CSV table of C-alpha atoms and ligand atoms in Angstrom, one decimal:
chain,number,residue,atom,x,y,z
A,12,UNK,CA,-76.0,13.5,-30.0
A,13,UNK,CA,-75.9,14.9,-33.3
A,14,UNK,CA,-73.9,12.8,-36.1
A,15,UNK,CA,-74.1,14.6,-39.9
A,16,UNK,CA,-75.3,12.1,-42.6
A,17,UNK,CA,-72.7,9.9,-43.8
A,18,UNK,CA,-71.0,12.2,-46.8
A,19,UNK,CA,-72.2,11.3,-50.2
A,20,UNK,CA,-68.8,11.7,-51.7
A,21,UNK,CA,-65.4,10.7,-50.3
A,22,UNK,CA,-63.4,13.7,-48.3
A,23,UNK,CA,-60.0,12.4,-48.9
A,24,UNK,CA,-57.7,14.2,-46.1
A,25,UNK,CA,-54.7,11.9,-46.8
A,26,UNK,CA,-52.8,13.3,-49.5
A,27,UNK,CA,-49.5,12.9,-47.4
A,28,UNK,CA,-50.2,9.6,-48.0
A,29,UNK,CA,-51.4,9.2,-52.2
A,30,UNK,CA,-52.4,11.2,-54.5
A,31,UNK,CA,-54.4,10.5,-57.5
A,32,UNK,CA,-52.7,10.9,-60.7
A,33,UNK,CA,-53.3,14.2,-62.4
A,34,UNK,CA,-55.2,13.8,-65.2
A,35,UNK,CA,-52.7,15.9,-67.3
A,36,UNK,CA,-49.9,13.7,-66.0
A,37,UNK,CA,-52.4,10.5,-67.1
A,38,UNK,CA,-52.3,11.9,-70.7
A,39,UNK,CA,-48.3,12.6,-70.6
A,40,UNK,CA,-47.9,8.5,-69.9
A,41,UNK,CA,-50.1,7.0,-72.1
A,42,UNK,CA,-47.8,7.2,-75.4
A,43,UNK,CA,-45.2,5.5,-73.9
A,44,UNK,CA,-47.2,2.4,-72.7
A,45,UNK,CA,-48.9,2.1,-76.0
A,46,UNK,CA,-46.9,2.6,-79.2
A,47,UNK,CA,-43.7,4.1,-78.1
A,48,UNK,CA,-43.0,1.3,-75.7
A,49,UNK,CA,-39.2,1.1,-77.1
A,50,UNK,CA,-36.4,0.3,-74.7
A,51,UNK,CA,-34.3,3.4,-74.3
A,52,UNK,CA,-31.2,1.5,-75.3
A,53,UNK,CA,-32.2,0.5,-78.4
A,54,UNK,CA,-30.5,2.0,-81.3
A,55,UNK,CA,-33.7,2.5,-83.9
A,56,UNK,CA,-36.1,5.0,-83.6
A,57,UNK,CA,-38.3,3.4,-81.8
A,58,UNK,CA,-35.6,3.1,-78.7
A,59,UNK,CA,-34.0,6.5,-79.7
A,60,UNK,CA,-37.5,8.8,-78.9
A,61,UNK,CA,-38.1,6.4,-75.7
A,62,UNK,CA,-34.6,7.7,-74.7
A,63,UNK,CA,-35.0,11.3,-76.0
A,64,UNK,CA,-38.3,11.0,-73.6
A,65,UNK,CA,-35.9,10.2,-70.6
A,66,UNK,CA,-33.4,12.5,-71.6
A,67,UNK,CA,-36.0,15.1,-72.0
A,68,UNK,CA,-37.3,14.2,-68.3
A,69,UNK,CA,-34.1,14.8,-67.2
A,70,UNK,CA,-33.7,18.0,-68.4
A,71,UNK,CA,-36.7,19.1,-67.3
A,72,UNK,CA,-36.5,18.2,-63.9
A,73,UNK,CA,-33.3,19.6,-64.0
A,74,UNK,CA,-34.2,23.1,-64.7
A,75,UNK,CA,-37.1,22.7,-62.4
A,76,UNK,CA,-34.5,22.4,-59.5
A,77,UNK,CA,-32.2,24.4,-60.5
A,78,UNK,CA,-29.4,21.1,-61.4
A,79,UNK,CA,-27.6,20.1,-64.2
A,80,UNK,CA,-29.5,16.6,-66.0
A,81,UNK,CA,-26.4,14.8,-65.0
A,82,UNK,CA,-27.5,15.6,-61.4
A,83,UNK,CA,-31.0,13.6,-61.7
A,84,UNK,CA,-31.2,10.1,-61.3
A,85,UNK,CA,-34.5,8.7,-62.0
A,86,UNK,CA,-35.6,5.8,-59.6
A,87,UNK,CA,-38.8,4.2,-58.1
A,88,UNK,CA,-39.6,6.3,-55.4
A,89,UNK,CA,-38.8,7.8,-52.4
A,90,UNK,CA,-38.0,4.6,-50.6
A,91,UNK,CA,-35.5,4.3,-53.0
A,92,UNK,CA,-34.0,7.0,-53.5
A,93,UNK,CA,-33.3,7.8,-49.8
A,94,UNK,CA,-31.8,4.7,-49.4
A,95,UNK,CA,-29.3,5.3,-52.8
A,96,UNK,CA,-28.6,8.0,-50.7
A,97,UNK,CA,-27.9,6.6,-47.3
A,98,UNK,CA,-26.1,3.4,-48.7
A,99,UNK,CA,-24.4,5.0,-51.8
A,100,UNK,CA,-22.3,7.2,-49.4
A,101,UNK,CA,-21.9,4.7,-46.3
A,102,UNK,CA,-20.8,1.7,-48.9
A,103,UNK,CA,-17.9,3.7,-50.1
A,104,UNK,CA,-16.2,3.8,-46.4
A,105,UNK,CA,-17.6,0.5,-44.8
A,106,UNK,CA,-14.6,-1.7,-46.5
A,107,UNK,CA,-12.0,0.7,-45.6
A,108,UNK,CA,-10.5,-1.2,-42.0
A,109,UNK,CA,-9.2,1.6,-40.1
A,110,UNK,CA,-12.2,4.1,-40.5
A,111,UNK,CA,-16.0,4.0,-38.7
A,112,UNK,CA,-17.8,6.1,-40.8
A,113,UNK,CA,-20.4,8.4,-38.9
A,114,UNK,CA,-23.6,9.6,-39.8
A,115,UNK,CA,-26.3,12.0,-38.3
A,116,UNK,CA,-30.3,12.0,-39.1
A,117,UNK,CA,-33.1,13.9,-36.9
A,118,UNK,CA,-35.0,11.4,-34.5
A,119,UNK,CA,-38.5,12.6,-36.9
A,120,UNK,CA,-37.0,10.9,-40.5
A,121,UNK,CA,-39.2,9.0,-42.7
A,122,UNK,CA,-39.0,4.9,-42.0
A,123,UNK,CA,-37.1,5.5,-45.8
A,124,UNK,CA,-34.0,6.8,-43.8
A,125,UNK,CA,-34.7,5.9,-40.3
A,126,UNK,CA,-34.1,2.1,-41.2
A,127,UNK,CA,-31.1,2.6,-44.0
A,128,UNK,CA,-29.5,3.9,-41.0
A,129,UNK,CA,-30.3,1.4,-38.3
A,130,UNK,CA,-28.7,-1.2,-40.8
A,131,UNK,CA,-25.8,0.6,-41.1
A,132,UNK,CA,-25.5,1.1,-37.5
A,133,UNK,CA,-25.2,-3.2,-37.8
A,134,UNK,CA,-23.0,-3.1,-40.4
A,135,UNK,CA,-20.5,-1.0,-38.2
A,136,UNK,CA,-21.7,2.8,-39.0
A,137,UNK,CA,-21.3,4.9,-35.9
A,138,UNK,CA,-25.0,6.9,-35.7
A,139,UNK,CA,-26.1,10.2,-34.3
A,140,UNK,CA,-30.2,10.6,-33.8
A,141,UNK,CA,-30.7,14.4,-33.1
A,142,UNK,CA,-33.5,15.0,-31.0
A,143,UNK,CA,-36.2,17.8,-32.0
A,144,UNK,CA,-38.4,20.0,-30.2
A,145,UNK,CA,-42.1,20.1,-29.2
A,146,UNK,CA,-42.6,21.5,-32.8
A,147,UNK,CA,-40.8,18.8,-34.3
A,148,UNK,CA,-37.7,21.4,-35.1
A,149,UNK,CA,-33.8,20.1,-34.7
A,150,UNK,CA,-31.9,22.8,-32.7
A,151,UNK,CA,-29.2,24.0,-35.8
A,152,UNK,CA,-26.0,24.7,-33.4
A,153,UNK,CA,-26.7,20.9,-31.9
A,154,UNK,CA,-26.1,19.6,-35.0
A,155,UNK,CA,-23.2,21.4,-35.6
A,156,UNK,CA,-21.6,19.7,-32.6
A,157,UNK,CA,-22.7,16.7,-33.5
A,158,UNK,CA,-20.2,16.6,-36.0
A,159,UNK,CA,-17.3,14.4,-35.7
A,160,UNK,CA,-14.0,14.0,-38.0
A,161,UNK,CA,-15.4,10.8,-39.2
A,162,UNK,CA,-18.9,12.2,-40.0
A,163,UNK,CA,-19.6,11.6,-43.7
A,164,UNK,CA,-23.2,12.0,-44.1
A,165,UNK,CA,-26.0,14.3,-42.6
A,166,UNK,CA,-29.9,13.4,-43.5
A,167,UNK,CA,-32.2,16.1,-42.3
A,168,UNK,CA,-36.2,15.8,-43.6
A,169,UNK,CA,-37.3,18.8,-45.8
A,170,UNK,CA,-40.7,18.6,-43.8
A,171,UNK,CA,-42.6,16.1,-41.8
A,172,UNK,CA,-45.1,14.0,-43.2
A,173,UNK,CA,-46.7,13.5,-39.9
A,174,UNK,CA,-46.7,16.8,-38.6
A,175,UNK,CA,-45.5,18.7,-40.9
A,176,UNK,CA,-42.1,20.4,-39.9
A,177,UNK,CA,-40.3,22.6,-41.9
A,178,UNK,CA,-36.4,22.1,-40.5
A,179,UNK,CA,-33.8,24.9,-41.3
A,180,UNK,CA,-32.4,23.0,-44.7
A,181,UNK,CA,-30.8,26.5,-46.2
A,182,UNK,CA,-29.5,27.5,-43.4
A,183,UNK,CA,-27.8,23.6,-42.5
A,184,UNK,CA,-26.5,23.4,-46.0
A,185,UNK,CA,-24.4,26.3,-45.7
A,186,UNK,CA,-22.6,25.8,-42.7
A,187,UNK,CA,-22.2,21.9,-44.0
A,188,UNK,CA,-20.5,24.3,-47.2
A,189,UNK,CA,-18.0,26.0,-44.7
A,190,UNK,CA,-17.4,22.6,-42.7
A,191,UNK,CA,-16.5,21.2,-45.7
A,192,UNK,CA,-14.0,24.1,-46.8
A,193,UNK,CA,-12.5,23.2,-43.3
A,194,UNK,CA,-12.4,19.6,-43.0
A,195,UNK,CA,-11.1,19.7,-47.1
A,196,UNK,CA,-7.9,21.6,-45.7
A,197,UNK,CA,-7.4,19.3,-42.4
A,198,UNK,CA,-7.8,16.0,-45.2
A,199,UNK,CA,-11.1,15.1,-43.3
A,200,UNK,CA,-13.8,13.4,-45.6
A,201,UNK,CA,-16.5,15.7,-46.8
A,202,UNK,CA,-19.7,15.8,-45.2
A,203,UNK,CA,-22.3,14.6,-47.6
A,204,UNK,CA,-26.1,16.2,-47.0
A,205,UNK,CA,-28.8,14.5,-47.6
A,206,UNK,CA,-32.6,15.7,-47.2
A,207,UNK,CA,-35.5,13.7,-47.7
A,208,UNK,CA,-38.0,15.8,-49.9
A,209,UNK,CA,-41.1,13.9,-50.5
A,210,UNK,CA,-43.5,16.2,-48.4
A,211,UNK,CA,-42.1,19.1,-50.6
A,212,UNK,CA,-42.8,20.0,-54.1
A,213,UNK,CA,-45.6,21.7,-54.9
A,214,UNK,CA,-45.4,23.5,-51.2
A,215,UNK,CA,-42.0,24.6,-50.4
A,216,UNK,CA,-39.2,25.8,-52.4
A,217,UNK,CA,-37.1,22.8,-53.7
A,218,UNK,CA,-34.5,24.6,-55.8
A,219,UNK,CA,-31.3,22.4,-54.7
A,220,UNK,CA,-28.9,25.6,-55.0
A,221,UNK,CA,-30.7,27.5,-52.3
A,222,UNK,CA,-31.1,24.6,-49.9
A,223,UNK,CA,-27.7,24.0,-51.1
A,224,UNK,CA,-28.0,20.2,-50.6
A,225,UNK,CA,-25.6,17.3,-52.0
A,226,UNK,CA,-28.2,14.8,-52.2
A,227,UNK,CA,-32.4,15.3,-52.5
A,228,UNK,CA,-34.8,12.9,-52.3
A,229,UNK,CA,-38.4,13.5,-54.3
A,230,UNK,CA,-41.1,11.0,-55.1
A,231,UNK,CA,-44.2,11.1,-57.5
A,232,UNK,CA,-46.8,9.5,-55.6
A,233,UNK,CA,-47.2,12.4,-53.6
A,234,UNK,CA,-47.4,15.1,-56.3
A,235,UNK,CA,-50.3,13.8,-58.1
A,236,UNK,CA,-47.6,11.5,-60.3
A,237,UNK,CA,-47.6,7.7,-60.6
A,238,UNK,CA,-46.1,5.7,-57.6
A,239,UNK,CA,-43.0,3.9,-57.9
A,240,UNK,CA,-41.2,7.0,-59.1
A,241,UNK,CA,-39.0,9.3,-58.3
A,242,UNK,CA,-35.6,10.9,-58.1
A,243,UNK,CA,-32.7,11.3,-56.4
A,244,UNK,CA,-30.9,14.6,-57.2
A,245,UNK,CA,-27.1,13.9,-56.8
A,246,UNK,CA,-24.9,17.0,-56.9
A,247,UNK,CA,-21.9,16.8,-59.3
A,248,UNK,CA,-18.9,15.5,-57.7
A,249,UNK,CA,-20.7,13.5,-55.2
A,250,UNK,CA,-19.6,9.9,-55.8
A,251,UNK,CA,-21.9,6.9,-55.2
A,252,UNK,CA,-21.9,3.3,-54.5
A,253,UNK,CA,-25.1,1.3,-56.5
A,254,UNK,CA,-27.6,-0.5,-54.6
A,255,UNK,CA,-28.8,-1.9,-58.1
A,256,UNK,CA,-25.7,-3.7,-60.4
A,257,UNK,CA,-27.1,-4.5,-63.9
A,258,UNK,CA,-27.0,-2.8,-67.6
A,259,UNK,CA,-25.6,-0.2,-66.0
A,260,UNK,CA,-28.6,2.8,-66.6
A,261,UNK,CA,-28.7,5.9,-65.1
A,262,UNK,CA,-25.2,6.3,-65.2
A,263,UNK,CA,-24.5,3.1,-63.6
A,264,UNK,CA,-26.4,4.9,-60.5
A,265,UNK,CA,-29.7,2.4,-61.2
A,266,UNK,CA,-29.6,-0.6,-63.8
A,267,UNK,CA,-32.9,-1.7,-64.8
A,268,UNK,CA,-34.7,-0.7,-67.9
A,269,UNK,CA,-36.1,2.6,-67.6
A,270,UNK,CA,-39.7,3.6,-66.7
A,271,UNK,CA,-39.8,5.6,-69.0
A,272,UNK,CA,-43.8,6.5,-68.7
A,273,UNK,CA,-43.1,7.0,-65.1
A,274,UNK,CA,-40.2,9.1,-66.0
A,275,UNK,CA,-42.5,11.1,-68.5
A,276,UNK,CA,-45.2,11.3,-65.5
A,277,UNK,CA,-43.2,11.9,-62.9
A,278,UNK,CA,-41.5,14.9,-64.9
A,279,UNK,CA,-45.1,16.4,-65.8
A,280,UNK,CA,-46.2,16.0,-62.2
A,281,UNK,CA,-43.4,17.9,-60.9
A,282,UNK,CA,-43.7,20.6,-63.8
A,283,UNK,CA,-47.7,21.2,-62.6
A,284,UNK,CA,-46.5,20.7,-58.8
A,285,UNK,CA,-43.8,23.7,-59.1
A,286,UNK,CA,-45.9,26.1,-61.2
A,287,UNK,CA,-49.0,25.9,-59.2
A,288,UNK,CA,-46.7,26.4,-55.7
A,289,UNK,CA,-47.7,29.3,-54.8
A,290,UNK,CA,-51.1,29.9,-55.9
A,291,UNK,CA,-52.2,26.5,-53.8
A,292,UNK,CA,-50.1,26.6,-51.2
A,293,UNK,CA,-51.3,29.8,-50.2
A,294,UNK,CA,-55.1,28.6,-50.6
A,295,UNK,CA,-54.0,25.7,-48.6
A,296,UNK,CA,-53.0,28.1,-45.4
A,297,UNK,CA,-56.0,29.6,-45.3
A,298,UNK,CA,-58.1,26.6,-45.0
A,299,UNK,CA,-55.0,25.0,-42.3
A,300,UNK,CA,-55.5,28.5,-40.3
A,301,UNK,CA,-59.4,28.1,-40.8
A,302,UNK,CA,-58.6,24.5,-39.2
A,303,UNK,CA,-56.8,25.1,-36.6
A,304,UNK,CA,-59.2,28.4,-35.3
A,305,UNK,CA,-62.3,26.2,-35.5
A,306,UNK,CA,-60.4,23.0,-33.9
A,307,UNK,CA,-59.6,24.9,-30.4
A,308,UNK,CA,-63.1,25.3,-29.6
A,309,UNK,CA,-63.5,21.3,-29.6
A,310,UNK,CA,-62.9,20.5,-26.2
A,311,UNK,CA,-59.6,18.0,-25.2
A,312,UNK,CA,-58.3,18.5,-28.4
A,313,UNK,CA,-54.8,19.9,-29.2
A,314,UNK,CA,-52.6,20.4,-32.2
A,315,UNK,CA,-49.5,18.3,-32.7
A,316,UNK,CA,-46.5,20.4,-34.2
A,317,UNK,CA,-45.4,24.1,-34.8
A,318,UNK,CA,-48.7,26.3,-35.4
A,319,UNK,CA,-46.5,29.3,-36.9
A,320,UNK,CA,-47.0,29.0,-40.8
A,321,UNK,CA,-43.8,29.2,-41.9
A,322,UNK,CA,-42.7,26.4,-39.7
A,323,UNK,CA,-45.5,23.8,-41.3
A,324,UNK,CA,-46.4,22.0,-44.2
A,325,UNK,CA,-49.8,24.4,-45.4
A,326,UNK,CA,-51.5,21.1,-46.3
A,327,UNK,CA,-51.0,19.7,-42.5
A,328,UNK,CA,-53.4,18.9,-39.8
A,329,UNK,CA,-52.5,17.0,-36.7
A,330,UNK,CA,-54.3,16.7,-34.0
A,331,UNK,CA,-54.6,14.6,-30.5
A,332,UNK,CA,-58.1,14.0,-28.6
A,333,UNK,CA,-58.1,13.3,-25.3
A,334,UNK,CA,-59.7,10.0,-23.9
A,335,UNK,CA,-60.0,9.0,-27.5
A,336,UNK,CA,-58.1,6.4,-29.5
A,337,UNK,CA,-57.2,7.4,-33.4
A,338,UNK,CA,-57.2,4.4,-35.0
A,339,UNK,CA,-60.9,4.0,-33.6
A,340,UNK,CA,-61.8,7.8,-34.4
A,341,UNK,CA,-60.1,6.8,-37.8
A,342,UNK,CA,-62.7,4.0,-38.3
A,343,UNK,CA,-65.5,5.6,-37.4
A,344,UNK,CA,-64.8,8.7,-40.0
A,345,UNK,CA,-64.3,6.2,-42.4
A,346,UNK,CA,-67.4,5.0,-42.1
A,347,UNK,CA,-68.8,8.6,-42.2
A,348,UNK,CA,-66.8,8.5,-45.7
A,349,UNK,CA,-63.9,10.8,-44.4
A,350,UNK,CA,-60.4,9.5,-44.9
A,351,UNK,CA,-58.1,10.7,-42.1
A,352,UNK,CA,-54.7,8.6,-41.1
A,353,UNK,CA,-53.0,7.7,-38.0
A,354,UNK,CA,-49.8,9.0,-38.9
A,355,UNK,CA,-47.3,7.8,-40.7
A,356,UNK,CA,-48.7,5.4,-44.0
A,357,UNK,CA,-45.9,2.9,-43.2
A,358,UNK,CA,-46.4,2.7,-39.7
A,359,UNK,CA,-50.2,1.7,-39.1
A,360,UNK,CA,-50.0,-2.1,-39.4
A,361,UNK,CA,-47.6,-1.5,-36.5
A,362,UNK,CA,-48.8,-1.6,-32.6
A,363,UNK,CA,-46.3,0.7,-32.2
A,364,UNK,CA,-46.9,4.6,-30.8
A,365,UNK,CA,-45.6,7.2,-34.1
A,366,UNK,CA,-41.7,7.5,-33.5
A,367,UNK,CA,-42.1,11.5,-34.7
A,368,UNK,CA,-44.9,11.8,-31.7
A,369,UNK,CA,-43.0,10.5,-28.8
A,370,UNK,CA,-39.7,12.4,-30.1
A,371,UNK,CA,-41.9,16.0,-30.1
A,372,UNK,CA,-42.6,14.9,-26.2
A,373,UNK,CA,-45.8,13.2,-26.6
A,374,UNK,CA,-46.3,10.1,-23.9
A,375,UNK,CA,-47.6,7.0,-25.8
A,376,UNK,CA,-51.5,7.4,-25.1
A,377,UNK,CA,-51.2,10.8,-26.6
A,378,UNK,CA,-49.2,9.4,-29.9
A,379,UNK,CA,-51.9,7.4,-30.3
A,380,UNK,CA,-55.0,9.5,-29.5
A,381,UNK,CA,-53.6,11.4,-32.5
A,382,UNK,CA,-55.1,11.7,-36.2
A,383,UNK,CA,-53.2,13.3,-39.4
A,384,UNK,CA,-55.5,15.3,-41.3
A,385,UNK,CA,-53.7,16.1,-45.1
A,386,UNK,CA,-55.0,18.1,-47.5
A,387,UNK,CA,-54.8,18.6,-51.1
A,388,UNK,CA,-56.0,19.6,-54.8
A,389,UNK,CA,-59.6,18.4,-54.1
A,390,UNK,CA,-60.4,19.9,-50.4
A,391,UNK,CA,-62.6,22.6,-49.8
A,392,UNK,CA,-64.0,24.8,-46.8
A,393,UNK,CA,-67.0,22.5,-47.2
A,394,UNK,CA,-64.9,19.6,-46.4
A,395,UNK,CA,-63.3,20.9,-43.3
A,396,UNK,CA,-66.5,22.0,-41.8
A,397,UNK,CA,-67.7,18.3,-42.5
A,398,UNK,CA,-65.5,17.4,-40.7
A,399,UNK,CA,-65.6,19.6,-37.7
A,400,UNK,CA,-69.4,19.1,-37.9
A,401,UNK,CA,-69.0,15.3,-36.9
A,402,UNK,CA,-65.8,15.4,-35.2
A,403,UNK,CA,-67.4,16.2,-31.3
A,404,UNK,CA,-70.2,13.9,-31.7
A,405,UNK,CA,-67.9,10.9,-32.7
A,406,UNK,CA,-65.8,12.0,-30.4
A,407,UNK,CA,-68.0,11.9,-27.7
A,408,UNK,CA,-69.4,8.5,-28.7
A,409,UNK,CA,-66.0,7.0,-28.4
A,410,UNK,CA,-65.6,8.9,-25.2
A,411,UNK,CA,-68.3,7.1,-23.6
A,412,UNK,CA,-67.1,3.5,-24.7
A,413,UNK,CA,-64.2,4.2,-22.1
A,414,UNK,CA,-62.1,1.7,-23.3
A,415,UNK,CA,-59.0,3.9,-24.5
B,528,LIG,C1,-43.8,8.9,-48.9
B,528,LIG,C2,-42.5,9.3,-48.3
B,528,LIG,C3,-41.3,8.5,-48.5
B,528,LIG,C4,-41.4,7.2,-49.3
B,528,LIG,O1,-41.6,7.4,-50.6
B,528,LIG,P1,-42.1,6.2,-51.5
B,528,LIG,O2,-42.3,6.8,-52.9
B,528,LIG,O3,-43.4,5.7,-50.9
B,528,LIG,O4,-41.1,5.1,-51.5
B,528,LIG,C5,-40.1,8.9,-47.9
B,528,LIG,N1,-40.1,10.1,-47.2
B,528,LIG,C6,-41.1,10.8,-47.0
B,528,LIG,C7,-41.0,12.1,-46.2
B,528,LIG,C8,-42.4,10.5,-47.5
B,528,LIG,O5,-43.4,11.3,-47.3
């Protein structure tokens, strides 16, 4: 049984997960946690270029997404932002006695938004989990008829971080637009859509106007930016509760002193993530349709999620072995100095089988004879064939230990 020699250097296949900070983006921060450290309320010069530096952000991110800067509220991450989201609508209805608000997600959403919502099911919210298909895609018309009179908020992910979904958000955003025009003449509460869009920028299209989203969701930590940042677009008009009361920052949206080297990193992270889109993702689909040609000829393995490229994330691998555990292949790559995942970051302290597995069909053992494979800035060719160079023999090593 032939095992390749443990890689010299790390092959990171996780960057759904982290990414390192650019370098660029490294530079971008530094002023402002050396001499320009000045609190962007402050009224000198010192606090006035700190807030010129947010205000600067702002714009840019803005313009990046096609928003106004009044539209971008900077928070710490996409945790947070999601559930700014999620609550900030919800909280405005909860109080009100005769009304259940309703709210519909996609049974493949981030644990960000999956457990906003299974609070706010406690707290009296009336919730709708649409299922997907074995691609991980919500049916469109379903979730048309999902909505009720009551329904005041729709979250539907951009794309999966597991498997790496593309769902329909143009398309759901403009018949949310002529529901609205509707329900506006029959007095019904608007419906309020969200999308969670941390697998996005830097692959897809994120240009709020074409998606034509009320509410966006994008992080830093997984565009080469500094984690705990982020920012929650929120389109004019859109009115939301806090979840943070304080100084009253970010247009009361997010008291708190600003980050404003995160802000500044973030920004610059976004601005390298947008302009190299297209250039990477389309080096990235080659090496995903290299992948996937080189991974049918393993036998017992199968690919998780929709193959077509326009349907997937181009940086997304996912994969289930038969007869073979992930977490254990997972261990044993490490140790050959390749870093895969089990899924979802946030889920693999947990026992549990991935949630976005068992909703594409998958029985438990198969969830979790599964292994993500995530690519990024720093993976080659090379890499891959590493990889598929040591993937049968470990495989087979694990086969034999029969205890899966
Ligand atoms: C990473 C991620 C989040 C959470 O973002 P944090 O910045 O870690 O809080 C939410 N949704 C998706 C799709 C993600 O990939």
């Amino acid at each position: 049984m032939f095992i390749p020699k443990k890689s010299k250097q790390l092959i990171y296949f996780d960057y759904a997960a982290a990414t390192p900070l650019d370098p660029a983006v490294l530079s971008a921060m530094r002023p402002y946690y050396g001499e320009e450290f000045g609190n962007p309320s402050a009224l000198y010069q010192l606090g006035a270029r700190a807030r010129s530096a947010v205000e600067r952000s702002r714009k840019t991110v803005a313009n990046l997404i096609g928003a106004r800067p009044s539209e971008v509220v900077f928070t710490a991450g996409g945790t947070e932002s999601c559930n700014l989201a999620i609550f900030g609508i919800a909280a405005k209805y909860l109080p009100l006695k005769k009304f259940k608000p309703h709210i519909i997600i996609t049974a493949v959403e981030h644990h960000a938004v999956l457990m906003p919502v299974e609070e706010l099911k406690r707290q009296g919210c009336q919730v709708t989990v649409l299922p997907v298909d074995q691609n991980g895609l919500i049916d469109v018309t379903g979730l048309q008829k999902a909505i009720r009179p009551n329904t005041v908020l729709i979250s539907v992910m951009y794309a999966n971080n597991e498997i790496g979904t593309i769902q329909p958000i143009a398309v759901i955003g403009k018949f949310i637009a002529r529901a609205n025009i509707e329900r506006a003449k029959k007095k019904l509460p608007q419906v309020v859509f969200h999308s969670d869009a941390c697998q996005a920028p830097g692959l897809l299209d994120i240009n709020v106007q074409k998606l034509g989203v009320d509410l966006m969701s994008v992080n830093g930590s997984k565009i080469y930016g500094p984690k705990q940042t982020g920012f929650l677009f929120v389109r004019d008009g859109v009115n939301l509760k806090p979840l943070i009361y304080g100084g009253g920052q970010e247009k009361d949206l997010r008291s708190g002193t600003e980050n404003v080297a995160g802000i500044v990193g973030l920004t610059k992270a976004l601005k390298l993530a947008i302009g190299n889109r297209e250039v990477e993702s389309r080096r990235l689909v080659k090496l995903q349709n290299y992948f996937f040609s080189r991974l049918t000829k393993i036998k017992g393995v199968a690919l998780n999620g929709p193959i077509a490229g326009f349907q997937r994330l181009p940086n997304n691998v996912n994969i289930r072995i038969k007869g073979v555990e992930g977490e254990a292949l997972m261990l044993y790559l490490d140790a050959q100095n390749v870093a895969v995942s089990t899924g979802s970051a946030c889920a693999t302290s947990s026992a549990e089988a991935s949630h976005v597995l068992l909703a594409i069909g998958l029985d438990k053992k198969q969830a979790k004879s599964s292994i993500r494979i995530s690519m990024g800035k720093s993976s080659t060719k090379g890499q891959i064939d590493y990889l598929l160079e040591a993937l049968p023999s470990v495989v087979k090593k694990l086969r034999t230990m029969k205890y899966f």
